[in-house]
Amino acid sequence: MLDTLDAAAVGRWCASGLAALRRHQGEIDDLNVYPVPDGDTGTNLVLTLTSAQQALSRGLGTLPEDGATAHGHALRLMARGALLGARGNSGVILSQLLRGLADALGVVPTVAGRALAGALRDATTAAYAAVARPVEGTVLSVAAAAATAAEQADSDDLRTVVRAAAGEAARALARTPEQLPALARAGVVDAGGRGLCLLLDALVEVVTGESPPGPTPVTRTVRPPLTAVRETGSTEYAYEVQFLLDAPRDAVTRMRAELATLGDSLVVVGDGGSPAESGTWNVHVHVNDVGAAVEAGVAAGRPYRISVTRFADQGTPAARPEPADGRAAVVVAAGVGIAELFGGEGATVVPGNPSTGELLDAIRATAAARVVVLPNDPNTQAVANAAAREAHRLGVQVSVVPTRSPVQALAALAVRDPQRRFVDDVIAMAEAAGACRYAEVCHASREALTVAGPCRPGDVLALVEGEVHLIGSDLVDTCAAVVDRMLGGGGELVTLLTGADAPAGLAEAVREHVSRRWPFVEVQAYPGGQPHYPLLVGVE
């Protein structure tokens, strides 16, 4: 049993937590509100904490920085490793929690109960601070409950505090379906929250020598229709505004409140500077009044690298440019054929589901001063943003175009123009990506009820913009039907990317269908080689 958390205990906690995540990796991956075959929260948490453990192992022999204690140095190594290895939204949030713990405990001489309780609160605050409108029923709710229980224990006994935090986290996890309707309808608890509970249980085991009782398993129920919340905010706002900001924390707090009144999808992430000293912040918001958003940044400090995207406009295709000196594009691609397409456009390609460090390495490898990153997956968006923040600290200007599918990235790369200013070029790429509607066709991995009706394992699902629109039994017929549905809303160009498991002749069958049904629509088909999805579709 331990009275304080020293550097050796931090190392054992990291190893024990990683082992627990690995044991439950498949279980957490399965906590997915859609019946598609790529739910990977458990995998992303394992990979993120693996990077943390590697950084910890490599750096424990180095000297602490800034007068940090030995345990503080260990926590900082762990947090830094998690940041560079973070994969997906879950990994990025975990890295923020670890950073909060490291910042709070870095200079504390002895980590007793009250010190740990305060650090858990700081860690929770750091995670919440990255999201303007946190959604309850997620890992954030579980972290907040753990911090509150630790504070209410009001004890310097470390064992009492860690037991209280882990126990309340488990209860908060059980409440997540009551807080988030999508979880209740799916019959599951929050995947990220489950992972955090495992890490807190591992901390209890390290501190007390006791193995906490496992949680009561949640039985998966048949799912009624799901309504996905638009991750990029509501359709009420026409512009996305992003900029870097040099400003003190107090001024950023006031700016955040001002921007919250102007729009939605507000995210402000900084480097943890003090309230009075200036730090660097990455600001993102959707608004109708672009000028007011920029003025709020000016009032707070010095905004720069300002990017404005008009969601409703369509970019005008231009000739494919030659590579421009000082500029580069980094694209995430899962599939050999897709990687070859992007390579042909002069982009640096990173394999699917990358870590922050892998994206950062790719950005640095371009040796360019200005880089655009195309994540091609909603779950990679947070990782790309984290890599961009790290690159900014190295003096590289990075803009992330929030592409959600490779077909959107192809549309974005097609309009690059080296004669434009970099900021204007990024805006044009974002407009082109936004004007490209996308669909994915896959086989259902589990039984579920979707907005298109019930599905069973093996059924063919057609998802448009991430939402299940069609359920069929024949792959070719379902692919043709989803293209018809998309072209019903207009379109002149259809792009088809066939997957690694696509049957021979799939693209040609869809092409022939389009030529009969939509004779004035152009079709381009390429072997993509992507896993899970026999066909990806883009309509421009």
PDB file of C-alpha atoms in Angstrom, residues 301-456:
ATOM      1  CA  GLY A 301      -4.716  39.538 -28.053  1.00  0.00           C
ATOM      2  CA  ARG A 302      -3.033  39.014 -31.409  1.00  0.00           C
ATOM      3  CA  PRO A 303      -4.937  36.763 -33.815  1.00  0.00           C
ATOM      4  CA  TYR A 304      -3.081  35.476 -36.857  1.00  0.00           C
ATOM      5  CA  ARG A 305      -3.287  32.761 -39.517  1.00  0.00           C
ATOM      6  CA  ILE A 306      -6.974  33.547 -39.813  1.00  0.00           C
ATOM      7  CA  SER A 307      -8.960  31.076 -41.918  1.00  0.00           C
ATOM      8  CA  VAL A 308     -12.581  31.596 -43.028  1.00  0.00           C
ATOM      9  CA  THR A 309     -14.629  28.860 -44.724  1.00  0.00           C
ATOM     10  CA  ARG A 310     -18.044  29.474 -46.309  1.00  0.00           C
ATOM     11  CA  PHE A 311     -20.005  26.241 -45.943  1.00  0.00           C
ATOM     12  CA  ALA A 312     -22.604  26.946 -48.617  1.00  0.00           C
ATOM     13  CA  ASP A 313     -20.320  28.019 -51.466  1.00  0.00           C
ATOM     14  CA  GLN A 314     -18.974  25.660 -54.066  1.00  0.00           C
ATOM     15  CA  GLY A 315     -15.413  25.925 -55.217  1.00  0.00           C
ATOM     16  CA  THR A 316     -14.678  26.215 -58.915  1.00  0.00           C
ATOM     17  CA  PRO A 317     -12.452  23.369 -60.105  1.00  0.00           C
ATOM     18  CA  ALA A 318      -9.077  24.431 -61.388  1.00  0.00           C
ATOM     19  CA  ALA A 319      -6.234  22.679 -63.137  1.00  0.00           C
ATOM     20  CA  ARG A 320      -4.181  20.452 -60.907  1.00  0.00           C
ATOM     21  CA  PRO A 321      -1.179  22.488 -59.791  1.00  0.00           C
ATOM     22  CA  GLU A 322       2.468  21.629 -59.732  1.00  0.00           C
ATOM     23  CA  PRO A 323       3.949  21.439 -56.209  1.00  0.00           C
ATOM     24  CA  ALA A 324       4.580  24.934 -54.872  1.00  0.00           C
ATOM     25  CA  ASP A 325       7.790  25.808 -53.060  1.00  0.00           C
ATOM     26  CA  GLY A 326       7.212  26.131 -49.352  1.00  0.00           C
ATOM     27  CA  ARG A 327       3.815  24.396 -49.454  1.00  0.00           C
ATOM     28  CA  ALA A 328       2.782  20.798 -48.932  1.00  0.00           C
ATOM     29  CA  ALA A 329      -0.238  18.601 -48.283  1.00  0.00           C
ATOM     30  CA  VAL A 330      -0.403  15.721 -45.799  1.00  0.00           C
ATOM     31  CA  VAL A 331      -3.268  13.277 -46.347  1.00  0.00           C
ATOM     32  CA  VAL A 332      -4.467  10.336 -44.240  1.00  0.00           C
ATOM     33  CA  ALA A 333      -5.286   7.332 -46.416  1.00  0.00           C
ATOM     34  CA  ALA A 334      -6.365   3.766 -45.620  1.00  0.00           C
ATOM     35  CA  GLY A 335      -5.833   1.742 -48.777  1.00  0.00           C
ATOM     36  CA  VAL A 336      -3.015   1.270 -51.292  1.00  0.00           C
ATOM     37  CA  GLY A 337      -4.993   2.604 -54.233  1.00  0.00           C
ATOM     38  CA  ILE A 338      -6.133   5.697 -52.366  1.00  0.00           C
ATOM     39  CA  ALA A 339      -2.556   6.344 -51.223  1.00  0.00           C
ATOM     40  CA  GLU A 340      -1.377   6.156 -54.844  1.00  0.00           C
ATOM     41  CA  LEU A 341      -4.044   8.653 -55.918  1.00  0.00           C
ATOM     42  CA  PHE A 342      -2.967  11.149 -53.275  1.00  0.00           C
ATOM     43  CA  GLY A 343       0.698  10.544 -54.038  1.00  0.00           C
ATOM     44  CA  GLY A 344      -0.050  11.352 -57.653  1.00  0.00           C
ATOM     45  CA  GLU A 345      -1.396  14.696 -56.490  1.00  0.00           C
ATOM     46  CA  GLY A 346       1.918  15.429 -54.789  1.00  0.00           C
ATOM     47  CA  ALA A 347       0.672  14.810 -51.258  1.00  0.00           C
ATOM     48  CA  THR A 348       2.513  13.107 -48.411  1.00  0.00           C
ATOM     49  CA  VAL A 349       0.432  10.098 -47.382  1.00  0.00           C
ATOM     50  CA  VAL A 350       0.045   8.805 -43.808  1.00  0.00           C
ATOM     51  CA  PRO A 351      -1.608   5.395 -43.186  1.00  0.00           C
ATOM     52  CA  GLY A 352      -5.104   5.324 -41.672  1.00  0.00           C
ATOM     53  CA  ASN A 353      -5.753   5.939 -37.958  1.00  0.00           C
ATOM     54  CA  PRO A 354      -2.445   7.760 -37.335  1.00  0.00           C
ATOM     55  CA  SER A 355      -1.171   9.059 -34.025  1.00  0.00           C
ATOM     56  CA  THR A 356      -0.470  12.733 -33.367  1.00  0.00           C
ATOM     57  CA  GLY A 357       3.249  11.981 -33.535  1.00  0.00           C
ATOM     58  CA  GLU A 358       2.959  10.199 -36.877  1.00  0.00           C
ATOM     59  CA  LEU A 359       1.100  13.126 -38.404  1.00  0.00           C
ATOM     60  CA  LEU A 360       3.599  15.567 -36.881  1.00  0.00           C
ATOM     61  CA  ASP A 361       6.495  13.558 -38.336  1.00  0.00           C
ATOM     62  CA  ALA A 362       4.854  13.658 -41.766  1.00  0.00           C
ATOM     63  CA  ILE A 363       4.339  17.431 -41.520  1.00  0.00           C
ATOM     64  CA  ARG A 364       7.982  17.964 -40.570  1.00  0.00           C
ATOM     65  CA  ALA A 365       9.186  15.560 -43.274  1.00  0.00           C
ATOM     66  CA  THR A 366       7.686  17.773 -45.988  1.00  0.00           C
ATOM     67  CA  ALA A 367      10.208  20.498 -44.991  1.00  0.00           C
ATOM     68  CA  ALA A 368       7.538  22.998 -46.026  1.00  0.00           C
ATOM     69  CA  ALA A 369       6.698  26.172 -44.135  1.00  0.00           C
ATOM     70  CA  ARG A 370       2.983  25.914 -44.936  1.00  0.00           C
ATOM     71  CA  VAL A 371       1.147  22.600 -44.807  1.00  0.00           C
ATOM     72  CA  VAL A 372      -2.479  21.610 -45.241  1.00  0.00           C
ATOM     73  CA  VAL A 373      -3.657  18.410 -43.519  1.00  0.00           C
ATOM     74  CA  LEU A 374      -6.605  16.342 -44.790  1.00  0.00           C
ATOM     75  CA  PRO A 375      -7.698  13.806 -42.099  1.00  0.00           C
ATOM     76  CA  ASN A 376     -10.410  12.042 -44.168  1.00  0.00           C
ATOM     77  CA  ASP A 377     -12.173  10.659 -41.097  1.00  0.00           C
ATOM     78  CA  PRO A 378     -14.150  12.371 -38.311  1.00  0.00           C
ATOM     79  CA  ASN A 379     -12.248  10.350 -35.717  1.00  0.00           C
ATOM     80  CA  THR A 380      -8.892  11.609 -37.038  1.00  0.00           C
ATOM     81  CA  GLN A 381      -9.948  15.271 -36.903  1.00  0.00           C
ATOM     82  CA  ALA A 382      -8.911  15.788 -33.272  1.00  0.00           C
ATOM     83  CA  VAL A 383      -5.579  14.057 -33.915  1.00  0.00           C
ATOM     84  CA  ALA A 384      -4.912  16.322 -36.905  1.00  0.00           C
ATOM     85  CA  ASN A 385      -5.711  19.417 -34.834  1.00  0.00           C
ATOM     86  CA  ALA A 386      -3.347  18.258 -32.088  1.00  0.00           C
ATOM     87  CA  ALA A 387      -0.573  17.666 -34.634  1.00  0.00           C
ATOM     88  CA  ALA A 388      -1.205  21.106 -36.107  1.00  0.00           C
ATOM     89  CA  ARG A 389      -0.825  22.734 -32.679  1.00  0.00           C
ATOM     90  CA  GLU A 390       2.476  20.934 -32.142  1.00  0.00           C
ATOM     91  CA  ALA A 391       3.686  21.969 -35.601  1.00  0.00           C
ATOM     92  CA  HIS A 392       2.806  25.608 -34.918  1.00  0.00           C
ATOM     93  CA  ARG A 393       5.193  25.552 -31.964  1.00  0.00           C
ATOM     94  CA  LEU A 394       7.913  24.471 -34.405  1.00  0.00           C
ATOM     95  CA  GLY A 395       7.194  27.415 -36.680  1.00  0.00           C
ATOM     96  CA  VAL A 396       5.219  25.516 -39.348  1.00  0.00           C
ATOM     97  CA  GLN A 397       1.964  27.065 -40.536  1.00  0.00           C
ATOM     98  CA  VAL A 398      -0.583  24.244 -40.633  1.00  0.00           C
ATOM     99  CA  SER A 399      -4.241  24.344 -41.615  1.00  0.00           C
ATOM    100  CA  VAL A 400      -6.559  21.351 -41.218  1.00  0.00           C
ATOM    101  CA  VAL A 401      -9.297  21.002 -43.821  1.00  0.00           C
ATOM    102  CA  PRO A 402     -11.957  18.865 -42.059  1.00  0.00           C
ATOM    103  CA  THR A 403     -12.433  16.225 -44.763  1.00  0.00           C
ATOM    104  CA  ARG A 404     -14.467  13.209 -43.635  1.00  0.00           C
ATOM    105  CA  SER A 405     -13.883  10.940 -46.628  1.00  0.00           C
ATOM    106  CA  PRO A 406     -11.102  10.392 -49.180  1.00  0.00           C
ATOM    107  CA  VAL A 407     -13.432  11.542 -51.958  1.00  0.00           C
ATOM    108  CA  GLN A 408     -13.647  14.946 -50.277  1.00  0.00           C
ATOM    109  CA  ALA A 409      -9.846  15.113 -50.115  1.00  0.00           C
ATOM    110  CA  LEU A 410      -9.613  14.366 -53.845  1.00  0.00           C
ATOM    111  CA  ALA A 411     -12.005  17.248 -54.512  1.00  0.00           C
ATOM    112  CA  ALA A 412      -9.951  19.526 -52.243  1.00  0.00           C
ATOM    113  CA  LEU A 413      -6.610  18.654 -53.848  1.00  0.00           C
ATOM    114  CA  ALA A 414      -8.049  19.210 -57.316  1.00  0.00           C
ATOM    115  CA  VAL A 415      -8.568  22.941 -56.694  1.00  0.00           C
ATOM    116  CA  ARG A 416      -5.138  23.760 -55.243  1.00  0.00           C
ATOM    117  CA  ASP A 417      -3.565  26.802 -56.856  1.00  0.00           C
ATOM    118  CA  PRO A 418       0.016  27.805 -55.951  1.00  0.00           C
ATOM    119  CA  GLN A 419      -0.623  31.298 -57.284  1.00  0.00           C
ATOM    120  CA  ARG A 420      -3.116  32.012 -54.491  1.00  0.00           C
ATOM    121  CA  ARG A 421      -2.213  33.075 -50.975  1.00  0.00           C
ATOM    122  CA  PHE A 422      -1.962  30.027 -48.736  1.00  0.00           C
ATOM    123  CA  VAL A 423      -4.945  31.110 -46.616  1.00  0.00           C
ATOM    124  CA  ASP A 424      -7.075  31.641 -49.718  1.00  0.00           C
ATOM    125  CA  ASP A 425      -5.973  28.286 -51.095  1.00  0.00           C
ATOM    126  CA  VAL A 426      -7.016  26.549 -47.863  1.00  0.00           C
ATOM    127  CA  ILE A 427     -10.411  28.261 -48.042  1.00  0.00           C
ATOM    128  CA  ALA A 428     -10.875  27.072 -51.640  1.00  0.00           C
ATOM    129  CA  MET A 429      -9.933  23.518 -50.661  1.00  0.00           C
ATOM    130  CA  ALA A 430     -12.376  23.560 -47.752  1.00  0.00           C
ATOM    131  CA  GLU A 431     -15.129  24.851 -50.030  1.00  0.00           C
ATOM    132  CA  ALA A 432     -14.468  22.110 -52.591  1.00  0.00           C
ATOM    133  CA  ALA A 433     -14.451  19.422 -49.899  1.00  0.00           C
ATOM    134  CA  GLY A 434     -17.689  20.747 -48.415  1.00  0.00           C
ATOM    135  CA  ALA A 435     -19.348  20.722 -51.845  1.00  0.00           C
ATOM    136  CA  CYS A 436     -18.566  17.028 -52.264  1.00  0.00           C
ATOM    137  CA  ARG A 437     -21.216  14.800 -50.695  1.00  0.00           C
ATOM    138  CA  TYR A 438     -19.965  11.370 -49.710  1.00  0.00           C
ATOM    139  CA  ALA A 439     -21.328   7.895 -49.029  1.00  0.00           C
ATOM    140  CA  GLU A 440     -19.916   4.616 -47.733  1.00  0.00           C
ATOM    141  CA  VAL A 441     -21.186   1.109 -48.380  1.00  0.00           C
ATOM    142  CA  CYS A 442     -20.310  -1.692 -45.975  1.00  0.00           C
ATOM    143  CA  HIS A 443     -21.681  -4.871 -44.400  1.00  0.00           C
ATOM    144  CA  ALA A 444     -23.348  -4.637 -40.989  1.00  0.00           C
ATOM    145  CA  SER A 445     -21.209  -6.069 -38.211  1.00  0.00           C
ATOM    146  CA  ARG A 446     -24.038  -6.500 -35.686  1.00  0.00           C
ATOM    147  CA  GLU A 447     -27.802  -6.446 -35.290  1.00  0.00           C
ATOM    148  CA  ALA A 448     -29.265  -2.975 -34.882  1.00  0.00           C
ATOM    149  CA  LEU A 449     -32.182  -0.694 -35.605  1.00  0.00           C
ATOM    150  CA  THR A 450     -31.154   2.324 -37.663  1.00  0.00           C
ATOM    151  CA  VAL A 451     -33.020   5.291 -39.097  1.00  0.00           C
ATOM    152  CA  ALA A 452     -33.424   3.200 -42.257  1.00  0.00           C
ATOM    153  CA  GLY A 453     -34.883   0.247 -40.358  1.00  0.00           C
ATOM    154  CA  PRO A 454     -33.555  -2.940 -38.709  1.00  0.00           C
ATOM    155  CA  CYS A 455     -30.398  -4.615 -39.923  1.00  0.00           C
ATOM    156  CA  ARG A 456     -28.715  -7.932 -39.214  1.00  0.00           C
TER     157      ARG A 456
END
